[in-house]
Coordinates of C-alpha atoms in Angstrom, one line a residue:
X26 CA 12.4 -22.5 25.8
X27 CA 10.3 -25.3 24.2
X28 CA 7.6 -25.1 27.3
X29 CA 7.6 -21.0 26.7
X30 CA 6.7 -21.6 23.5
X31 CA 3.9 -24.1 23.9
X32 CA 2.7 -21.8 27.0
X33 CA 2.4 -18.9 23.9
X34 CA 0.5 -21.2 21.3
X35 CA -2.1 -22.3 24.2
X36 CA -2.8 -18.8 25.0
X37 CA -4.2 -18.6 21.2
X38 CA -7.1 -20.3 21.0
X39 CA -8.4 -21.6 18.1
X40 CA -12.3 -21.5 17.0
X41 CA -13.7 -23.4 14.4
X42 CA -17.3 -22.8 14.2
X43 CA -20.2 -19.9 14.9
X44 CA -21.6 -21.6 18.0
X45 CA -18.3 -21.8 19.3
X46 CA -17.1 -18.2 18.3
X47 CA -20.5 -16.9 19.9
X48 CA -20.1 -18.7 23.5
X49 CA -16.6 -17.2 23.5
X50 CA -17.3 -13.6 22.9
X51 CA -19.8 -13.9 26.0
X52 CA -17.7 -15.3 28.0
X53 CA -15.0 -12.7 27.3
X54 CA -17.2 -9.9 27.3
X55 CA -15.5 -7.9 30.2
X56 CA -12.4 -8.1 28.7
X57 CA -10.6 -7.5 25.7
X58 CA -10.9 -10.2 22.6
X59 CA -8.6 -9.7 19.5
X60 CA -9.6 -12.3 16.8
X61 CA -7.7 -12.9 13.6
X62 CA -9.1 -14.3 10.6
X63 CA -6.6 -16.2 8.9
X64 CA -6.2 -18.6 6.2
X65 CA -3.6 -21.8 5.8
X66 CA -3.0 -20.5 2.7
X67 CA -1.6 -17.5 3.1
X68 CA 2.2 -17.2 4.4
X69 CA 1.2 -13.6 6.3
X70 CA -1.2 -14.9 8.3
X71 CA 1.2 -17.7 9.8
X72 CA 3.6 -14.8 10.9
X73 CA 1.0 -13.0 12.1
X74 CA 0.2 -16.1 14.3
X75 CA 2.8 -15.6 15.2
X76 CA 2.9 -12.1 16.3
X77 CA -0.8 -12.9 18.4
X78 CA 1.9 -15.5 19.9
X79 CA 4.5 -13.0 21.3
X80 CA 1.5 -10.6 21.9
X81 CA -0.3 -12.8 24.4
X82 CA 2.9 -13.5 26.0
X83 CA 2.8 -9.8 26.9
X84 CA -1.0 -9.5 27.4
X85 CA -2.0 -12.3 29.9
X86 CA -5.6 -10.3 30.4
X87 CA -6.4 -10.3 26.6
X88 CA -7.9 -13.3 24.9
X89 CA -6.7 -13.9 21.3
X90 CA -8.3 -16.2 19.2
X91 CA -7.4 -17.1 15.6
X92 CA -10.7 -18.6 13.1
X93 CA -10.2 -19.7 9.6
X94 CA -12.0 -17.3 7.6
X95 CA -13.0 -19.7 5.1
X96 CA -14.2 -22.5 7.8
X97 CA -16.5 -20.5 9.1
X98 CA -18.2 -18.4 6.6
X99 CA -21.3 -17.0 8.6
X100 CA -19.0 -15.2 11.2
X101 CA -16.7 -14.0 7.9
X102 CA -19.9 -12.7 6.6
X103 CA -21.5 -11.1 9.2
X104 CA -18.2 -8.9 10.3
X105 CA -17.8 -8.1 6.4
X106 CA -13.8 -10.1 6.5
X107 CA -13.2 -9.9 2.4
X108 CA -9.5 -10.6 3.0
X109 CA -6.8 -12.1 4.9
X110 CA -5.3 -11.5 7.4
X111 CA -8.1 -9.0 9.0
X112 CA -7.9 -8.2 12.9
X113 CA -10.9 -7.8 14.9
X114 CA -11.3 -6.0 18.2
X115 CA -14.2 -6.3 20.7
X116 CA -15.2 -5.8 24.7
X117 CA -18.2 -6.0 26.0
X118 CA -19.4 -8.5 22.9
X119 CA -19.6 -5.4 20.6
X120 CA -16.8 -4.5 17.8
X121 CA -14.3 -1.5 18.6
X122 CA -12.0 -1.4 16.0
X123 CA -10.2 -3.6 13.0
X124 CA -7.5 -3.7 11.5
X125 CA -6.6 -5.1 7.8
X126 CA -3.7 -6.6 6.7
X127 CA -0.3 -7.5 8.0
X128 CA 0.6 -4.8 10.1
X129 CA 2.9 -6.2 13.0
X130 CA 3.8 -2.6 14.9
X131 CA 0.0 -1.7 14.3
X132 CA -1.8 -4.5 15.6
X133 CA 0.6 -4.6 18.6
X134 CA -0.2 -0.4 18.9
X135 CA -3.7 -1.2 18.7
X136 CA -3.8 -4.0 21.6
X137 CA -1.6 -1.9 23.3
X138 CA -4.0 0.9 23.6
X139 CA -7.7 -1.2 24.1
X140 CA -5.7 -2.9 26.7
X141 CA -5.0 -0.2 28.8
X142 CA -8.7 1.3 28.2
X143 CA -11.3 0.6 30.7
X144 CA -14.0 0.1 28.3
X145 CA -14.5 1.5 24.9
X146 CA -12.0 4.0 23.1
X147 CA -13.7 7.6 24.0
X148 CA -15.2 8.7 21.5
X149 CA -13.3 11.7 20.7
X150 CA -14.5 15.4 21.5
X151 CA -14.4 18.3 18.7
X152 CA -10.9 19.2 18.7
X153 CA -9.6 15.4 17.0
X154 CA -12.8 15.3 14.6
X155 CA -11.3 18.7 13.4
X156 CA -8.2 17.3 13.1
X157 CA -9.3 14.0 11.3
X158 CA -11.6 16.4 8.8
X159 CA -8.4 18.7 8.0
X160 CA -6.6 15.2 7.3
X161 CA -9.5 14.0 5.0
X162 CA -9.0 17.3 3.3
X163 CA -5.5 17.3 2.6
X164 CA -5.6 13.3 1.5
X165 CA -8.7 14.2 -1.1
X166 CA -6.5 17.2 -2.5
X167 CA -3.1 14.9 -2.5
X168 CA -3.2 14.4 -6.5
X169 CA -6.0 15.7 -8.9
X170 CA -7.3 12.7 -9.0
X171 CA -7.4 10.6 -5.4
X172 CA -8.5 7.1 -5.7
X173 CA -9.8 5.7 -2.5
X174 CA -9.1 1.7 -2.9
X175 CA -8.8 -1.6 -1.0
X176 CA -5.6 -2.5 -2.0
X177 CA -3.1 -0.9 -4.5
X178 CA -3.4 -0.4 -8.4
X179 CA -0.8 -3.4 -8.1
X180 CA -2.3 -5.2 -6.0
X181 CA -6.3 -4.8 -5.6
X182 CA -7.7 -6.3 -2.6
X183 CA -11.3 -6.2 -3.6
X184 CA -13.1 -6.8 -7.0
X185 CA -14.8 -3.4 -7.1
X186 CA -11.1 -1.9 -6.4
X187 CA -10.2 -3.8 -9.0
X188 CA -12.6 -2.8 -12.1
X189 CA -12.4 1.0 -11.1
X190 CA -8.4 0.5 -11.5
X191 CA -9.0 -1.2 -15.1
X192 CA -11.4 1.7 -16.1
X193 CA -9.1 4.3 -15.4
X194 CA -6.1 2.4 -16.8
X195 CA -8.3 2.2 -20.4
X196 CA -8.8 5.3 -20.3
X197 CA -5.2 6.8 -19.3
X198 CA -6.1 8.8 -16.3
X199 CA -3.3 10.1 -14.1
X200 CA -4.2 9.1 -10.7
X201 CA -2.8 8.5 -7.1
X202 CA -4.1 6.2 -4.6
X203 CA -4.8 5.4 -1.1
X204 CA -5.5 1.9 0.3
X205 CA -7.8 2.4 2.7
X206 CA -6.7 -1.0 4.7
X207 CA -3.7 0.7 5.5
X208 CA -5.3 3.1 8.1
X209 CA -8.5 2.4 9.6
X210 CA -9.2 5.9 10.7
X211 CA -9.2 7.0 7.4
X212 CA -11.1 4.5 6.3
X213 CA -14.3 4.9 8.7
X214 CA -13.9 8.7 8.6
X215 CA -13.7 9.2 5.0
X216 CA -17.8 7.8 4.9
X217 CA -18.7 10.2 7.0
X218 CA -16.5 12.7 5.0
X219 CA -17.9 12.2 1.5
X220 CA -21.1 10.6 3.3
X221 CA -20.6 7.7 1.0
X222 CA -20.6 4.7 2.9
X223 CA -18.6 2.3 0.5
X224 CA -15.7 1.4 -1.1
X225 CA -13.4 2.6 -3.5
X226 CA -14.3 5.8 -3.9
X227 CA -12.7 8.8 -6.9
X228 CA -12.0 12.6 -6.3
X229 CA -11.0 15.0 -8.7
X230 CA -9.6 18.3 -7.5
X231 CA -10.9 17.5 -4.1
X232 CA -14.4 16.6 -4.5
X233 CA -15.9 13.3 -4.5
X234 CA -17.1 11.8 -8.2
X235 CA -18.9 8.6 -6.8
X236 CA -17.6 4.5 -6.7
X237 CA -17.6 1.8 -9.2
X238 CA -21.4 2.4 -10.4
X239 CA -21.0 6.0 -11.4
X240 CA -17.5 5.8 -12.5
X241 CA -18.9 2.9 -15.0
X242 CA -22.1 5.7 -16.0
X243 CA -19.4 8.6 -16.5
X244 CA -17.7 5.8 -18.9
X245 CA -20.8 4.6 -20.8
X246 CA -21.9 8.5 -21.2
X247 CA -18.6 9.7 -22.2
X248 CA -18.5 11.9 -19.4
X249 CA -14.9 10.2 -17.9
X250 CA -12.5 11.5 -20.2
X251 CA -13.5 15.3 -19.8
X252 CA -13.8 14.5 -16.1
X253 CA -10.7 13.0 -14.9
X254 CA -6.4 14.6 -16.3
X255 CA -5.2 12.5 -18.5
X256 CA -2.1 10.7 -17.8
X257 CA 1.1 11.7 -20.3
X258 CA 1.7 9.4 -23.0
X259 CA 4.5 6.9 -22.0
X260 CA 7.0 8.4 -24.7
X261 CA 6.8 12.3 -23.2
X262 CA 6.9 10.8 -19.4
X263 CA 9.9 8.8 -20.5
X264 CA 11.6 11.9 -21.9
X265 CA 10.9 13.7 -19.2
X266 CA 12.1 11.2 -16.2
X267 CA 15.4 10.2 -18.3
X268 CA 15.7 14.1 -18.2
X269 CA 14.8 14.8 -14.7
X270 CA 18.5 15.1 -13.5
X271 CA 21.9 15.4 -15.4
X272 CA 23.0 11.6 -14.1
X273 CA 19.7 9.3 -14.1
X274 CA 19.8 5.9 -13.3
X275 CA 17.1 3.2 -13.6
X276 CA 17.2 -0.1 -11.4
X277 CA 15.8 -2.2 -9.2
X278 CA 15.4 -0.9 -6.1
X279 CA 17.3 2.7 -4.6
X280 CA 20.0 4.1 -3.6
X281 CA 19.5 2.6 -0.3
X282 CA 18.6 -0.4 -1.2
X283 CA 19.5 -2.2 -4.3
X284 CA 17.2 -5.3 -5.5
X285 CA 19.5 -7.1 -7.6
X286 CA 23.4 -7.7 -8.1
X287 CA 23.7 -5.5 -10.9
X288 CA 21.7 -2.6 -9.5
X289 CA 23.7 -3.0 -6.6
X290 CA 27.5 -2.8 -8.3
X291 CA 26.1 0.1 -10.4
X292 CA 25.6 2.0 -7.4
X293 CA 29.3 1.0 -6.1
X294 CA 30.8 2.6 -9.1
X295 CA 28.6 5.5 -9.5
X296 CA 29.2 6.5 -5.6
X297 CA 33.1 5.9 -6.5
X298 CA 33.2 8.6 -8.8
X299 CA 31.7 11.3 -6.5
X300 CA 28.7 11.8 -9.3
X301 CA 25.2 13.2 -8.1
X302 CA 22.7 10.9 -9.9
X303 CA 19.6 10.5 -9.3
X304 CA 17.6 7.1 -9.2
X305 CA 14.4 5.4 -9.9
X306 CA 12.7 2.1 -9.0
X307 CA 11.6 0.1 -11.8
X308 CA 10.1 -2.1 -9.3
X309 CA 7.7 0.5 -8.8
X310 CA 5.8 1.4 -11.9
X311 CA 5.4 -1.5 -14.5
X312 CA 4.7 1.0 -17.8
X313 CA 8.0 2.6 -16.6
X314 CA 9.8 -0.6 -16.4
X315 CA 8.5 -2.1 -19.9
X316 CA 8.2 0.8 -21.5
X317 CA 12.0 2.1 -21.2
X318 CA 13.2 -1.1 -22.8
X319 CA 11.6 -0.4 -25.9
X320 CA 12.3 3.8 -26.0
X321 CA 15.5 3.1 -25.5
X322 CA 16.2 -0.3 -27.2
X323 CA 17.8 -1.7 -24.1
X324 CA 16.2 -4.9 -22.6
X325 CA 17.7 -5.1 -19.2
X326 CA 18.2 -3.3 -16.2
X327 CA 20.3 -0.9 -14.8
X328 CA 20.0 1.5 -17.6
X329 CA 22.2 5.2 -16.8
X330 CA 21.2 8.1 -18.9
X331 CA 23.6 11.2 -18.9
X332 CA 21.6 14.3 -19.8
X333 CA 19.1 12.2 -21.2
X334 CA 21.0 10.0 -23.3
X335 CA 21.4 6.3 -22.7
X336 CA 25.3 5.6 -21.7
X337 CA 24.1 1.6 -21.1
X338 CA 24.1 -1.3 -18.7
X339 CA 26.5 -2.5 -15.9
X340 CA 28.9 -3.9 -19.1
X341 CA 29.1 -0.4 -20.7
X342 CA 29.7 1.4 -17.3
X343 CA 32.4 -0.7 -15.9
X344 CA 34.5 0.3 -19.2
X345 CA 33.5 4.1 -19.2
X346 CA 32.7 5.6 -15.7
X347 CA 35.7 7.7 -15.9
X348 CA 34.1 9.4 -18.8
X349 CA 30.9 10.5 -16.8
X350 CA 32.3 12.5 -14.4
X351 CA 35.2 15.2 -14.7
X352 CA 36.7 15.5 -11.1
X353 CA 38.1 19.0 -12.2
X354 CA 35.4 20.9 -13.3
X355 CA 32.8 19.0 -12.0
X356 CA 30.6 18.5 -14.8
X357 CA 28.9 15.3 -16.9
X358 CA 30.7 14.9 -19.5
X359 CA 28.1 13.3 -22.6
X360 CA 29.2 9.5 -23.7

């Protein structure tokens, strides 16, 4: 078992500088190379490592190579590697494809496939470019306002990504999002789509606005706010979501998953009783999450609302559960 192991780890080579990163993409050139740019200091990358690990177990004829993005910076630089960890794919000593984040059951897809190519991918005929435009299409019209981003609004992955979020934050604008490291089609096809050749990038209704510069002219000019929907204000979304069914619950986590104790024993009673409630994640939206405390006066979580009204906390609902729900006539009754 311990020699398997070792035999994996030695079929990752490790590069630590251009020259030597250079001699090895010529010397691999009529093969596959898969080359991940990692950094100590990020726990994702060492399971990744050890996915390439596994991964060369089962591809003997593809070199993997892991570099330290920050130990060599000109090779970082030249393939444009902002983050970690970030995949790289090449034969014949040119880049094919990348891949950006960790994505287990996509990097081993995409071996999976260059592996059992000849050469390069083919380059697609007509039919899949239609198909790719009709997917653009549908993605730009997925919310009236469509931010293209690296990252999440969470969790921004580049600085750009991150200012545009803070602009339309300021200015309450109801957006969704797509993180463009999450699907590397996408991500390439899109700057052909808009023919706008960076990242992130804003539609409204479908049709591109512009990235960070002209978002940041719109703002200086006024322009934004008559521009881009305005999000609700907190209060009316509140009313609305603690009204969205006649049992709501608010937790960590859902009803497939709870994310804490209490969320979790919540669930068990209110799936005793035979209730229909609905559920949302806390975990998910941060103005949700501190905003209920306060429109409700209730600082912790689970919080149940029947028909809008708050019943309480885990405490309140082990005394009353029998009151939300008449078996008979099968109705909420209001606590």
């Amino acid at each position: 078992m311990a020699a398997g192991a070792a035999e994996a780890a030695a079929a990752v080579v490790e590069v630590g500088s251009t020259r030597q990163f250079e001699e090895l993409l010529r010397l691999t050139a009529k093969s596959l190379l898969v080359v991940h740019f990692w950094a100590p200091w990020a726990p994702q990358c060492a399971q990744m490592n050890d996915v390439m690990a596994e991964l060369a177990k089962e591809h003997p004829q593809v070199s993997f190579v892991k570099l330290e993005a920050e130990a060599v910076p000109e090779v970082s630089e030249k393939y444009g590697i902002s983050s970690v960890p970030t995949f790289l794919f090449f034969k014949n000593s040119q880049k094919i494809d990348r891949l950006d984040g960790a994505h287990a059951p996509e990097l081993t897809k995409k071996v999976q496939r260059h592996a059992s190519s000849g050469s390069f991918p083919p380059s697609g005929n007509e039919h899949p470019k239609e198909d790719l435009n009709l997917r653009l299409k549908k993605l730009t019209h997925a919310a009236p306002c469509m931010l293209f981003m690296k990252g999440t609004p969470q969790e921004p992955r580049c600085g750009f990504s991150k200012q545009m979020v803070e602009i339309l934050h300021k200015h309450n604008i109801q957006f969704s999002s797509f993180d463009i490291f999450s699907d590397e089609e996408v991500r390439q096809g899109l700057k052909t789509y808009s023919n706008w050749p960076t990242y992130p990038q804003l539609y409204v209704s479908g049709e591109l606005i512009g990235g960070l510069d002209i978002i940041k002219e719109l703002e200086a000019s006024d322009e934004l706010d008559t521009i881009c929907p305005k999000a609700p204000k907190l209060e009316e979304r509140l009313k609305v979501l603690t009204n969205k069914a006649s049992v709501m619950l608010f937790m960590k986590g859902n009803k497939q998953e709870a994310k804490c104790g209490f969320s979790k024993q919540i669930l068990e009673i209110l799936n005793s009783t035979g209730v229909e409630y609905e559920t949302f994640d806390i975990l998910e939206d941060e103005e949700v999450r501190q905003g209920l405390k306060t429109f409700s006066n209730w600082p912790t979580y689970p919080q149940l609302y029947v028909k809008g009204e708050l019943v309480g906390g885990l405490d309140i609902v082990k005394v009353r559960s029998e009151f939300i729900w008449h078996p008979k006539d099968g109705k909420c009754w209001h606590v």
